[in-house]
Amino acid sequence: MKAAIYTKYGSPEVIQIIDVEIPLPKPNEVLVKIKASSATRADTMMRQGIPKFGRLFLGLFKPKNTALGTGFSGVVEAIGSQITKFKVSDEVFGEKLFSNGCNADYLCISEDMIIELKPDTISHYQAAPICDGFLTSYNFLKDIANLKQGQHILINGASGSLGSAAVQLARVMGAKVTAVCSTRNIDFVKSIGADEVIDYTKTSITNINEKYNVIYDSVGALSYKVSKKLLSSNGIFMTPVLSGQILCQTLLNPKKVKFAATGIKKTEELKRLFLDLEGFFKQGKLHTNIDKSYKLPDIAEAHHYLETGRKVGNIVIVNQ
């Protein structure tokens, strides 16, 4: 089988496509033939080893985990002797973190991890990136912000994977949504549910007079120092993008500034959020937007595109 790896930090050119043995499922695992997997901005940051203090966890001089990709969708090809939830030929989707990677032809995953039957209403391409954009943003909106009906949220980077997921989720949760994006993405952001749109190429957030209960900076481009005047008295500023500045602001203002790494939450907490999302997709309340898809041998090209910052929605890696 083919799998994408990187054995050193650097540009997309450090990615290699290698041949490895198809894994054998343990008694509590299923073997999934992957039809589609995700490629995200977070993947590119880990590949580059940035921010550099993150290498304390990723590996000081070279990556500890050389695999790429966390979100997947595919078909169960084999099951372990203890499996009760799935059977061969089941279509499944989910996420496997800190593992041998989902940008590959096959993957073994325990049935008690982040994996469920794929809703019939969505394709493998649409299912593969759900755990990257939607799961992360749902964690921030539900568990961190405790976003409530009638509250007002400002979402920066609203056209990306995390941002577009947040716009849809905030609407499902009954909040008023103000989205921030560039001119070319205004129509798209409106189409997925934004009540108001701010074109950052024409209007600086420093000139906004509105007050928000939550500011969700999905791309890590804002600072609490600049944004705090836009927050209500009990409002919070939150971002999934770690930087030295955000780390300091979180330590100095722990009640107002929130950062979290969704992937390190306990499995049972992630599954709770994941099952909510599965229900929303079955009900047609959420939709995955695919900007571009690439074949596995072309994954370096996908990483190049991710680094341009022009992505709208999600990038998917497809297997033949």
PDB file of C-alpha atoms in Angstrom:
ATOM      1  CA  MET A   1       0.000   0.000   0.000  1.00  0.00           C
ATOM      2  CA  LYS A   2       0.986   3.635  -0.471  1.00  0.00           C
ATOM      3  CA  ALA A   3       1.359   6.099   2.404  1.00  0.00           C
ATOM      4  CA  ALA A   4       2.491   9.724   2.653  1.00  0.00           C
ATOM      5  CA  ILE A   5       5.212  10.519   5.209  1.00  0.00           C
ATOM      6  CA  TYR A   6       7.760  13.207   6.060  1.00  0.00           C
ATOM      7  CA  THR A   7      10.983  12.402   7.904  1.00  0.00           C
ATOM      8  CA  LYS A   8      12.259  15.968   8.300  1.00  0.00           C
ATOM      9  CA  TYR A   9      10.767  19.443   8.675  1.00  0.00           C
ATOM     10  CA  GLY A  10      10.539  21.623   5.595  1.00  0.00           C
ATOM     11  CA  SER A  11       8.656  22.544   2.437  1.00  0.00           C
ATOM     12  CA  PRO A  12       6.077  20.264   0.756  1.00  0.00           C
ATOM     13  CA  GLU A  13       8.975  18.661  -1.096  1.00  0.00           C
ATOM     14  CA  VAL A  14       9.948  16.742   2.062  1.00  0.00           C
ATOM     15  CA  ILE A  15       6.793  14.621   1.663  1.00  0.00           C
ATOM     16  CA  GLN A  16       7.457  11.110   0.394  1.00  0.00           C
ATOM     17  CA  ILE A  17       5.061   8.482  -0.944  1.00  0.00           C
ATOM     18  CA  ILE A  18       6.322   5.125   0.254  1.00  0.00           C
ATOM     19  CA  ASP A  19       5.298   1.468  -0.050  1.00  0.00           C
ATOM     20  CA  VAL A  20       4.480  -0.280   3.224  1.00  0.00           C
ATOM     21  CA  GLU A  21       2.739  -3.489   4.201  1.00  0.00           C
ATOM     22  CA  ILE A  22      -1.038  -3.367   4.598  1.00  0.00           C
ATOM     23  CA  PRO A  23      -1.600  -3.475   8.379  1.00  0.00           C
ATOM     24  CA  LEU A  24      -3.395  -6.384  10.021  1.00  0.00           C
ATOM     25  CA  PRO A  25      -6.212  -5.426  12.401  1.00  0.00           C
ATOM     26  CA  LYS A  26      -5.826  -6.327  16.062  1.00  0.00           C
ATOM     27  CA  PRO A  27      -8.770  -8.068  17.761  1.00  0.00           C
ATOM     28  CA  ASN A  28     -10.406  -4.702  18.607  1.00  0.00           C
ATOM     29  CA  GLU A  29      -9.604  -3.001  15.280  1.00  0.00           C
ATOM     30  CA  VAL A  30     -11.084  -2.666  11.809  1.00  0.00           C
ATOM     31  CA  LEU A  31      -9.077  -2.373   8.609  1.00  0.00           C
ATOM     32  CA  VAL A  32     -10.411   0.490   6.496  1.00  0.00           C
ATOM     33  CA  LYS A  33      -9.712   0.845   2.782  1.00  0.00           C
ATOM     34  CA  ILE A  34      -9.479   4.621   2.583  1.00  0.00           C
ATOM     35  CA  LYS A  35     -11.438   6.295  -0.201  1.00  0.00           C
ATOM     36  CA  ALA A  36     -10.667   9.894   0.826  1.00  0.00           C
ATOM     37  CA  SER A  37      -8.689  11.673   3.522  1.00  0.00           C
ATOM     38  CA  SER A  38      -8.121  15.228   4.679  1.00  0.00           C
ATOM     39  CA  ALA A  39      -5.263  17.667   4.129  1.00  0.00           C
ATOM     40  CA  THR A  40      -5.287  20.689   6.400  1.00  0.00           C
ATOM     41  CA  ARG A  41      -3.392  23.809   7.354  1.00  0.00           C
ATOM     42  CA  ALA A  42      -2.533  22.077  10.629  1.00  0.00           C
ATOM     43  CA  ASP A  43      -0.839  19.316   8.600  1.00  0.00           C
ATOM     44  CA  THR A  44       1.332  21.902   6.843  1.00  0.00           C
ATOM     45  CA  MET A  45       2.323  23.508  10.147  1.00  0.00           C
ATOM     46  CA  MET A  46       3.362  20.160  11.625  1.00  0.00           C
ATOM     47  CA  ARG A  47       5.284  19.355   8.446  1.00  0.00           C
ATOM     48  CA  GLN A  48       7.148  22.663   8.801  1.00  0.00           C
ATOM     49  CA  GLY A  49       7.572  22.236  12.553  1.00  0.00           C
ATOM     50  CA  ILE A  50       5.975  25.606  13.335  1.00  0.00           C
ATOM     51  CA  PRO A  51       5.594  27.349  15.661  1.00  0.00           C
ATOM     52  CA  LYS A  52       9.093  26.213  16.591  1.00  0.00           C
ATOM     53  CA  PHE A  53       8.341  25.787  20.289  1.00  0.00           C
ATOM     54  CA  GLY A  54       5.854  23.142  19.176  1.00  0.00           C
ATOM     55  CA  ARG A  55       8.842  20.933  18.318  1.00  0.00           C
ATOM     56  CA  LEU A  56       9.139  20.252  22.035  1.00  0.00           C
ATOM     57  CA  PHE A  57       6.143  17.969  21.451  1.00  0.00           C
ATOM     58  CA  LEU A  58       6.539  17.110  17.757  1.00  0.00           C
ATOM     59  CA  GLY A  59      10.274  16.322  17.924  1.00  0.00           C
ATOM     60  CA  LEU A  60      13.156  18.748  18.411  1.00  0.00           C
ATOM     61  CA  PHE A  61      15.210  18.030  15.305  1.00  0.00           C
ATOM     62  CA  LYS A  62      12.934  15.773  13.288  1.00  0.00           C
ATOM     63  CA  PRO A  63       9.294  14.669  13.587  1.00  0.00           C
ATOM     64  CA  LYS A  64       8.517  11.843  16.008  1.00  0.00           C
ATOM     65  CA  ASN A  65       5.405  10.917  14.044  1.00  0.00           C
ATOM     66  CA  THR A  66       6.251  10.902  10.342  1.00  0.00           C
ATOM     67  CA  ALA A  67       2.724  10.194   9.055  1.00  0.00           C
ATOM     68  CA  LEU A  68       0.296  12.686   7.504  1.00  0.00           C
ATOM     69  CA  GLY A  69      -3.473  13.095   7.627  1.00  0.00           C
ATOM     70  CA  THR A  70      -6.039  12.639  10.395  1.00  0.00           C
ATOM     71  CA  GLY A  71      -9.511  12.609   8.803  1.00  0.00           C
ATOM     72  CA  PHE A  72     -10.674   9.670   6.675  1.00  0.00           C
ATOM     73  CA  SER A  73     -13.619   8.003   4.992  1.00  0.00           C
ATOM     74  CA  GLY A  74     -13.676   4.554   3.478  1.00  0.00           C
ATOM     75  CA  VAL A  75     -14.912   0.977   3.531  1.00  0.00           C
ATOM     76  CA  VAL A  76     -14.289  -1.710   6.161  1.00  0.00           C
ATOM     77  CA  GLU A  77     -12.221  -4.424   4.503  1.00  0.00           C
ATOM     78  CA  ALA A  78     -11.469  -6.666   7.496  1.00  0.00           C
ATOM     79  CA  ILE A  79     -12.388  -6.843  11.179  1.00  0.00           C
ATOM     80  CA  GLY A  80     -10.722  -8.138  14.322  1.00  0.00           C
ATOM     81  CA  SER A  81     -12.122 -11.031  16.336  1.00  0.00           C
ATOM     82  CA  GLN A  82     -13.635  -8.776  19.022  1.00  0.00           C
ATOM     83  CA  ILE A  83     -15.435  -6.347  16.708  1.00  0.00           C
ATOM     84  CA  THR A  84     -19.194  -6.069  17.316  1.00  0.00           C
ATOM     85  CA  LYS A  85     -20.061  -2.644  15.927  1.00  0.00           C
ATOM     86  CA  PHE A  86     -18.918  -2.939  12.308  1.00  0.00           C
ATOM     87  CA  LYS A  87     -18.890  -5.522   9.565  1.00  0.00           C
ATOM     88  CA  VAL A  88     -17.006  -5.957   6.306  1.00  0.00           C
ATOM     89  CA  SER A  89     -18.246  -3.595   3.539  1.00  0.00           C
ATOM     90  CA  ASP A  90     -19.559  -0.978   6.003  1.00  0.00           C
ATOM     91  CA  GLU A  91     -18.900   2.590   4.851  1.00  0.00           C
ATOM     92  CA  VAL A  92     -17.278   4.482   7.723  1.00  0.00           C
ATOM     93  CA  PHE A  93     -15.656   7.829   8.480  1.00  0.00           C
ATOM     94  CA  GLY A  94     -13.764   9.385  11.348  1.00  0.00           C
ATOM     95  CA  GLU A  95     -10.416  10.585  12.605  1.00  0.00           C
ATOM     96  CA  LYS A  96      -7.221   8.980  13.839  1.00  0.00           C
ATOM     97  CA  LEU A  97      -4.781  11.269  15.647  1.00  0.00           C
ATOM     98  CA  PHE A  98      -1.086  10.770  16.431  1.00  0.00           C
ATOM     99  CA  SER A  99      -1.054   7.589  14.384  1.00  0.00           C
ATOM    100  CA  ASN A 100       0.315   5.999  11.233  1.00  0.00           C
ATOM    101  CA  GLY A 101      -1.670   8.521   9.198  1.00  0.00           C
ATOM    102  CA  CYS A 102      -4.787   8.704   7.039  1.00  0.00           C
ATOM    103  CA  ASN A 103      -3.097   9.953   3.855  1.00  0.00           C
ATOM    104  CA  ALA A 104      -2.650   6.331   2.845  1.00  0.00           C
ATOM    105  CA  ASP A 105      -4.447   3.445   1.156  1.00  0.00           C
ATOM    106  CA  TYR A 106      -5.390   1.604   4.364  1.00  0.00           C
ATOM    107  CA  LEU A 107      -5.759   2.282   8.062  1.00  0.00           C
ATOM    108  CA  CYS A 108      -6.377   0.181  11.164  1.00  0.00           C
ATOM    109  CA  ILE A 109      -8.429   1.810  13.902  1.00  0.00           C
ATOM    110  CA  SER A 110     -10.030   0.573  17.117  1.00  0.00           C
ATOM    111  CA  GLU A 111     -13.828   0.506  17.021  1.00  0.00           C
ATOM    112  CA  ASP A 112     -14.006   2.548  20.249  1.00  0.00           C
ATOM    113  CA  MET A 113     -12.062   5.436  18.709  1.00  0.00           C
ATOM    114  CA  ILE A 114     -13.429   8.238  16.472  1.00  0.00           C
ATOM    115  CA  ILE A 115     -15.184   6.148  13.827  1.00  0.00           C
ATOM    116  CA  GLU A 116     -18.848   5.787  12.854  1.00  0.00           C
ATOM    117  CA  LEU A 117     -20.953   4.614   9.943  1.00  0.00           C
ATOM    118  CA  LYS A 118     -20.925   7.211   7.178  1.00  0.00           C
ATOM    119  CA  PRO A 119     -24.323   8.819   6.591  1.00  0.00           C
ATOM    120  CA  ASP A 120     -25.772   7.747   3.244  1.00  0.00           C
ATOM    121  CA  THR A 121     -26.525  11.390   2.490  1.00  0.00           C
ATOM    122  CA  ILE A 122     -22.855  12.348   2.028  1.00  0.00           C
ATOM    123  CA  SER A 123     -20.021  11.029  -0.125  1.00  0.00           C
ATOM    124  CA  HIS A 124     -16.640   9.802   1.063  1.00  0.00           C
ATOM    125  CA  TYR A 125     -15.130  13.062  -0.213  1.00  0.00           C
ATOM    126  CA  GLN A 126     -17.564  15.074   1.898  1.00  0.00           C
ATOM    127  CA  ALA A 127     -17.101  12.880   4.967  1.00  0.00           C
ATOM    128  CA  ALA A 128     -13.305  12.756   5.076  1.00  0.00           C
ATOM    129  CA  PRO A 129     -12.672  16.361   6.277  1.00  0.00           C
ATOM    130  CA  ILE A 130     -15.523  16.538   8.817  1.00  0.00           C
ATOM    131  CA  CYS A 131     -13.338  15.851  11.833  1.00  0.00           C
ATOM    132  CA  ASP A 132     -10.859  18.549  10.895  1.00  0.00           C
ATOM    133  CA  GLY A 133     -13.045  21.602  10.306  1.00  0.00           C
ATOM    134  CA  PHE A 134     -16.319  20.729  11.981  1.00  0.00           C
ATOM    135  CA  LEU A 135     -15.065  18.791  15.004  1.00  0.00           C
ATOM    136  CA  THR A 136     -12.518  21.454  15.944  1.00  0.00           C
ATOM    137  CA  SER A 137     -14.919  24.359  15.511  1.00  0.00           C
ATOM    138  CA  TYR A 138     -17.743  22.538  17.319  1.00  0.00           C
ATOM    139  CA  ASN A 139     -15.433  21.988  20.281  1.00  0.00           C
ATOM    140  CA  PHE A 140     -14.732  25.721  20.427  1.00  0.00           C
ATOM    141  CA  LEU A 141     -18.338  26.846  19.973  1.00  0.00           C
ATOM    142  CA  LYS A 142     -19.988  24.253  22.215  1.00  0.00           C
ATOM    143  CA  ASP A 143     -17.484  23.302  24.904  1.00  0.00           C
ATOM    144  CA  ILE A 144     -15.303  26.406  25.153  1.00  0.00           C
ATOM    145  CA  ALA A 145     -17.645  29.296  24.279  1.00  0.00           C
ATOM    146  CA  ASN A 146     -20.875  27.562  25.353  1.00  0.00           C
ATOM    147  CA  LEU A 147     -22.484  29.498  22.504  1.00  0.00           C
ATOM    148  CA  LYS A 148     -26.175  30.082  23.121  1.00  0.00           C
ATOM    149  CA  GLN A 149     -29.178  30.961  21.013  1.00  0.00           C
ATOM    150  CA  GLY A 150     -29.402  34.693  20.391  1.00  0.00           C
ATOM    151  CA  GLN A 151     -25.741  35.433  21.102  1.00  0.00           C
ATOM    152  CA  HIS A 152     -23.620  37.266  18.535  1.00  0.00           C
ATOM    153  CA  ILE A 153     -20.402  35.699  17.244  1.00  0.00           C
ATOM    154  CA  LEU A 154     -17.700  37.167  14.996  1.00  0.00           C
ATOM    155  CA  ILE A 155     -15.906  34.518  12.923  1.00  0.00           C
ATOM    156  CA  ASN A 156     -12.602  35.535  11.344  1.00  0.00           C
ATOM    157  CA  GLY A 157     -11.402  33.455   8.400  1.00  0.00           C
ATOM    158  CA  ALA A 158     -14.976  32.444   7.659  1.00  0.00           C
ATOM    159  CA  SER A 159     -14.284  30.919   4.239  1.00  0.00           C
ATOM    160  CA  GLY A 160     -11.713  28.336   5.363  1.00  0.00           C
ATOM    161  CA  SER A 161     -12.290  24.830   6.673  1.00  0.00           C
ATOM    162  CA  LEU A 162     -12.617  25.838  10.341  1.00  0.00           C
ATOM    163  CA  GLY A 163     -14.344  29.129   9.619  1.00  0.00           C
ATOM    164  CA  SER A 164     -16.958  27.803   7.190  1.00  0.00           C
ATOM    165  CA  ALA A 165     -17.723  24.996   9.642  1.00  0.00           C
ATOM    166  CA  ALA A 166     -18.107  27.541  12.445  1.00  0.00           C
ATOM    167  CA  VAL A 167     -20.516  29.690  10.408  1.00  0.00           C
ATOM    168  CA  GLN A 168     -22.800  26.715   9.811  1.00  0.00           C
ATOM    169  CA  LEU A 169     -22.542  25.421  13.376  1.00  0.00           C
ATOM    170  CA  ALA A 170     -23.237  28.825  14.913  1.00  0.00           C
ATOM    171  CA  ARG A 171     -26.420  29.075  12.855  1.00  0.00           C
ATOM    172  CA  VAL A 172     -27.483  25.571  13.911  1.00  0.00           C
ATOM    173  CA  MET A 173     -26.888  26.645  17.521  1.00  0.00           C
ATOM    174  CA  GLY A 174     -29.114  29.697  17.032  1.00  0.00           C
ATOM    175  CA  ALA A 175     -26.500  32.454  17.174  1.00  0.00           C
ATOM    176  CA  LYS A 176     -26.259  35.587  15.045  1.00  0.00           C
ATOM    177  CA  VAL A 177     -23.206  35.290  12.794  1.00  0.00           C
ATOM    178  CA  THR A 178     -20.927  38.036  11.523  1.00  0.00           C
ATOM    179  CA  ALA A 179     -18.302  36.598   9.212  1.00  0.00           C
ATOM    180  CA  VAL A 180     -14.975  38.118   8.149  1.00  0.00           C
ATOM    181  CA  CYS A 181     -13.507  37.173   4.771  1.00  0.00           C
ATOM    182  CA  SER A 182     -12.110  38.656   1.546  1.00  0.00           C
ATOM    183  CA  THR A 183     -14.182  40.168  -1.265  1.00  0.00           C
ATOM    184  CA  ARG A 184     -14.116  37.071  -3.470  1.00  0.00           C
ATOM    185  CA  ASN A 185     -15.591  34.860  -0.721  1.00  0.00           C
ATOM    186  CA  ILE A 186     -18.487  37.063   0.393  1.00  0.00           C
ATOM    187  CA  ASP A 187     -21.141  35.233  -1.626  1.00  0.00           C
ATOM    188  CA  PHE A 188     -19.925  31.841  -0.430  1.00  0.00           C
ATOM    189  CA  VAL A 189     -19.958  32.879   3.236  1.00  0.00           C
ATOM    190  CA  LYS A 190     -23.463  34.313   2.864  1.00  0.00           C
ATOM    191  CA  SER A 191     -24.626  31.097   1.188  1.00  0.00           C
ATOM    192  CA  ILE A 192     -23.628  28.984   4.197  1.00  0.00           C
ATOM    193  CA  GLY A 193     -25.526  31.148   6.669  1.00  0.00           C
ATOM    194  CA  ALA A 194     -23.676  34.310   7.695  1.00  0.00           C
ATOM    195  CA  ASP A 195     -26.085  37.080   8.767  1.00  0.00           C
ATOM    196  CA  GLU A 196     -23.522  39.804   8.136  1.00  0.00           C
ATOM    197  CA  VAL A 197     -20.200  39.805   6.288  1.00  0.00           C
ATOM    198  CA  ILE A 198     -17.213  42.104   6.810  1.00  0.00           C
ATOM    199  CA  ASP A 199     -14.786  42.397   3.899  1.00  0.00           C
ATOM    200  CA  TYR A 200     -11.412  42.714   5.631  1.00  0.00           C
ATOM    201  CA  THR A 201      -9.848  44.162   2.467  1.00  0.00           C
ATOM    202  CA  LYS A 202     -12.129  47.197   2.837  1.00  0.00           C
ATOM    203  CA  THR A 203     -12.963  47.418   6.541  1.00  0.00           C
ATOM    204  CA  SER A 204     -10.609  47.022   9.480  1.00  0.00           C
ATOM    205  CA  ILE A 205     -12.082  45.405  12.587  1.00  0.00           C
ATOM    206  CA  THR A 206     -10.664  48.375  14.503  1.00  0.00           C
ATOM    207  CA  ASN A 207     -13.401  50.462  12.867  1.00  0.00           C
ATOM    208  CA  ILE A 208     -16.271  48.203  13.980  1.00  0.00           C
ATOM    209  CA  ASN A 209     -18.545  49.486  16.730  1.00  0.00           C
ATOM    210  CA  GLU A 210     -20.475  46.254  17.350  1.00  0.00           C
ATOM    211  CA  LYS A 211     -20.071  44.170  20.518  1.00  0.00           C
ATOM    212  CA  TYR A 212     -19.781  40.381  20.309  1.00  0.00           C
ATOM    213  CA  ASN A 213     -20.288  37.623  22.850  1.00  0.00           C
ATOM    214  CA  VAL A 214     -17.656  35.524  21.088  1.00  0.00           C
ATOM    215  CA  ILE A 215     -14.833  36.222  18.655  1.00  0.00           C
ATOM    216  CA  TYR A 216     -13.565  33.061  16.971  1.00  0.00           C
ATOM    217  CA  ASP A 217     -10.349  33.663  15.036  1.00  0.00           C
ATOM    218  CA  SER A 218     -10.148  30.464  13.020  1.00  0.00           C
ATOM    219  CA  VAL A 219      -6.953  31.465  11.205  1.00  0.00           C
ATOM    220  CA  GLY A 220      -4.893  33.036  13.987  1.00  0.00           C
ATOM    221  CA  ALA A 221      -4.693  36.435  12.306  1.00  0.00           C
ATOM    222  CA  LEU A 222      -6.118  38.620  15.090  1.00  0.00           C
ATOM    223  CA  SER A 223      -4.905  39.495  18.567  1.00  0.00           C
ATOM    224  CA  TYR A 224      -6.803  39.900  21.795  1.00  0.00           C
ATOM    225  CA  LYS A 225      -5.243  43.339  22.256  1.00  0.00           C
ATOM    226  CA  VAL A 226      -6.887  44.579  19.050  1.00  0.00           C
ATOM    227  CA  SER A 227     -10.100  42.580  19.445  1.00  0.00           C
ATOM    228  CA  LYS A 228     -10.982  43.151  23.100  1.00  0.00           C
ATOM    229  CA  LYS A 229     -12.822  46.421  22.426  1.00  0.00           C
ATOM    230  CA  LEU A 230     -15.296  44.389  20.342  1.00  0.00           C
ATOM    231  CA  LEU A 231     -16.167  42.005  23.177  1.00  0.00           C
ATOM    232  CA  SER A 232     -19.148  42.326  25.480  1.00  0.00           C
ATOM    233  CA  SER A 233     -18.441  42.424  29.220  1.00  0.00           C
ATOM    234  CA  ASN A 234     -18.506  38.625  29.467  1.00  0.00           C
ATOM    235  CA  GLY A 235     -17.266  37.984  25.926  1.00  0.00           C
ATOM    236  CA  ILE A 236     -14.352  35.731  25.015  1.00  0.00           C
ATOM    237  CA  PHE A 237     -11.714  35.678  22.273  1.00  0.00           C
ATOM    238  CA  MET A 238     -10.711  32.214  21.113  1.00  0.00           C
ATOM    239  CA  THR A 239      -8.502  30.628  18.462  1.00  0.00           C
ATOM    240  CA  PRO A 240      -7.322  27.121  17.511  1.00  0.00           C
ATOM    241  CA  VAL A 241      -4.039  28.512  16.117  1.00  0.00           C
ATOM    242  CA  LEU A 242      -1.225  28.526  18.648  1.00  0.00           C
ATOM    243  CA  SER A 243       1.431  31.245  18.634  1.00  0.00           C
ATOM    244  CA  GLY A 244       3.741  32.796  21.192  1.00  0.00           C
ATOM    245  CA  GLN A 245       1.471  35.840  21.350  1.00  0.00           C
ATOM    246  CA  ILE A 246      -1.663  33.768  21.976  1.00  0.00           C
ATOM    247  CA  LEU A 247       0.140  31.719  24.610  1.00  0.00           C
ATOM    248  CA  CYS A 248       1.075  34.883  26.501  1.00  0.00           C
ATOM    249  CA  GLN A 249      -2.400  36.394  26.144  1.00  0.00           C
ATOM    250  CA  THR A 250      -3.985  33.172  27.417  1.00  0.00           C
ATOM    251  CA  LEU A 251      -1.746  33.179  30.497  1.00  0.00           C
ATOM    252  CA  LEU A 252      -2.393  36.875  31.201  1.00  0.00           C
ATOM    253  CA  ASN A 253      -6.156  36.794  30.500  1.00  0.00           C
ATOM    254  CA  PRO A 254      -7.324  33.202  31.076  1.00  0.00           C
ATOM    255  CA  LYS A 255     -11.005  34.149  31.385  1.00  0.00           C
ATOM    256  CA  LYS A 256     -11.083  36.199  28.194  1.00  0.00           C
ATOM    257  CA  VAL A 257      -8.618  34.445  25.850  1.00  0.00           C
ATOM    258  CA  LYS A 258      -9.019  30.769  25.004  1.00  0.00           C
ATOM    259  CA  PHE A 259      -6.769  28.399  23.074  1.00  0.00           C
ATOM    260  CA  ALA A 260      -7.268  24.641  22.888  1.00  0.00           C
ATOM    261  CA  ALA A 261      -5.834  21.720  20.956  1.00  0.00           C
ATOM    262  CA  THR A 262      -8.976  19.755  20.160  1.00  0.00           C
ATOM    263  CA  GLY A 263      -7.044  16.615  19.260  1.00  0.00           C
ATOM    264  CA  ILE A 264      -5.768  16.096  22.810  1.00  0.00           C
ATOM    265  CA  LYS A 265      -9.228  15.951  24.375  1.00  0.00           C
ATOM    266  CA  LYS A 266     -10.268  12.622  25.832  1.00  0.00           C
ATOM    267  CA  THR A 267     -11.656  10.192  23.261  1.00  0.00           C
ATOM    268  CA  GLU A 268     -15.047  10.008  24.957  1.00  0.00           C
ATOM    269  CA  GLU A 269     -15.355  13.821  24.821  1.00  0.00           C
ATOM    270  CA  LEU A 270     -14.457  13.891  21.140  1.00  0.00           C
ATOM    271  CA  LYS A 271     -16.917  11.077  20.398  1.00  0.00           C
ATOM    272  CA  ARG A 272     -19.707  13.034  22.077  1.00  0.00           C
ATOM    273  CA  LEU A 273     -19.072  15.970  19.748  1.00  0.00           C
ATOM    274  CA  PHE A 274     -18.561  13.665  16.767  1.00  0.00           C
ATOM    275  CA  LEU A 275     -21.924  11.950  17.286  1.00  0.00           C
ATOM    276  CA  ASP A 276     -23.642  15.347  17.408  1.00  0.00           C
ATOM    277  CA  LEU A 277     -22.045  16.223  14.074  1.00  0.00           C
ATOM    278  CA  GLU A 278     -23.079  12.899  12.554  1.00  0.00           C
ATOM    279  CA  GLY A 279     -26.667  13.722  13.498  1.00  0.00           C
ATOM    280  CA  PHE A 280     -26.470  17.221  12.015  1.00  0.00           C
ATOM    281  CA  PHE A 281     -25.178  15.824   8.714  1.00  0.00           C
ATOM    282  CA  LYS A 282     -27.877  13.147   8.613  1.00  0.00           C
ATOM    283  CA  GLN A 283     -30.473  15.884   9.099  1.00  0.00           C
ATOM    284  CA  GLY A 284     -28.952  17.980   6.316  1.00  0.00           C
ATOM    285  CA  LYS A 285     -28.144  20.856   8.671  1.00  0.00           C
ATOM    286  CA  LEU A 286     -24.435  20.874   7.791  1.00  0.00           C
ATOM    287  CA  HIS A 287     -22.620  20.610   4.468  1.00  0.00           C
ATOM    288  CA  THR A 288     -18.975  20.089   3.540  1.00  0.00           C
ATOM    289  CA  ASN A 289     -17.559  22.435   0.925  1.00  0.00           C
ATOM    290  CA  ILE A 290     -14.715  20.938  -1.127  1.00  0.00           C
ATOM    291  CA  ASP A 291     -12.405  23.481  -2.715  1.00  0.00           C
ATOM    292  CA  LYS A 292     -10.033  21.066  -4.454  1.00  0.00           C
ATOM    293  CA  SER A 293      -9.184  17.383  -4.442  1.00  0.00           C
ATOM    294  CA  TYR A 294      -5.814  15.766  -5.157  1.00  0.00           C
ATOM    295  CA  LYS A 295      -4.707  12.200  -5.696  1.00  0.00           C
ATOM    296  CA  LEU A 296      -2.407  10.746  -3.038  1.00  0.00           C
ATOM    297  CA  PRO A 297       0.750  10.931  -5.231  1.00  0.00           C
ATOM    298  CA  ASP A 298       0.047  14.671  -5.650  1.00  0.00           C
ATOM    299  CA  ILE A 299      -0.260  15.473  -1.935  1.00  0.00           C
ATOM    300  CA  ALA A 300       2.754  17.824  -2.026  1.00  0.00           C
ATOM    301  CA  GLU A 301       0.823  19.956  -4.526  1.00  0.00           C
ATOM    302  CA  ALA A 302      -2.093  20.023  -2.069  1.00  0.00           C
ATOM    303  CA  HIS A 303       0.236  21.283   0.678  1.00  0.00           C
ATOM    304  CA  HIS A 304       1.534  24.011  -1.632  1.00  0.00           C
ATOM    305  CA  TYR A 305      -2.035  25.153  -2.245  1.00  0.00           C
ATOM    306  CA  LEU A 306      -2.851  25.083   1.462  1.00  0.00           C
ATOM    307  CA  GLU A 307       0.073  27.411   2.116  1.00  0.00           C
ATOM    308  CA  THR A 308      -1.243  30.044  -0.326  1.00  0.00           C
ATOM    309  CA  GLY A 309      -4.027  30.899   2.132  1.00  0.00           C
ATOM    310  CA  ARG A 310      -6.571  30.965  -0.717  1.00  0.00           C
ATOM    311  CA  LYS A 311      -8.402  27.780   0.230  1.00  0.00           C
ATOM    312  CA  VAL A 312     -12.197  27.989   0.466  1.00  0.00           C
ATOM    313  CA  GLY A 313     -13.596  25.172   2.572  1.00  0.00           C
ATOM    314  CA  ASN A 314     -11.707  21.884   2.520  1.00  0.00           C
ATOM    315  CA  ILE A 315      -8.987  20.026   0.642  1.00  0.00           C
ATOM    316  CA  VAL A 316      -9.431  16.298   0.103  1.00  0.00           C
ATOM    317  CA  ILE A 317      -6.927  13.599  -0.864  1.00  0.00           C
ATOM    318  CA  VAL A 318      -8.569  10.876  -2.954  1.00  0.00           C
ATOM    319  CA  ASN A 319      -7.419   7.321  -3.527  1.00  0.00           C
ATOM    320  CA  GLN A 320      -7.882   5.493  -6.794  1.00  0.00           C
TER     321      GLN A 320
END
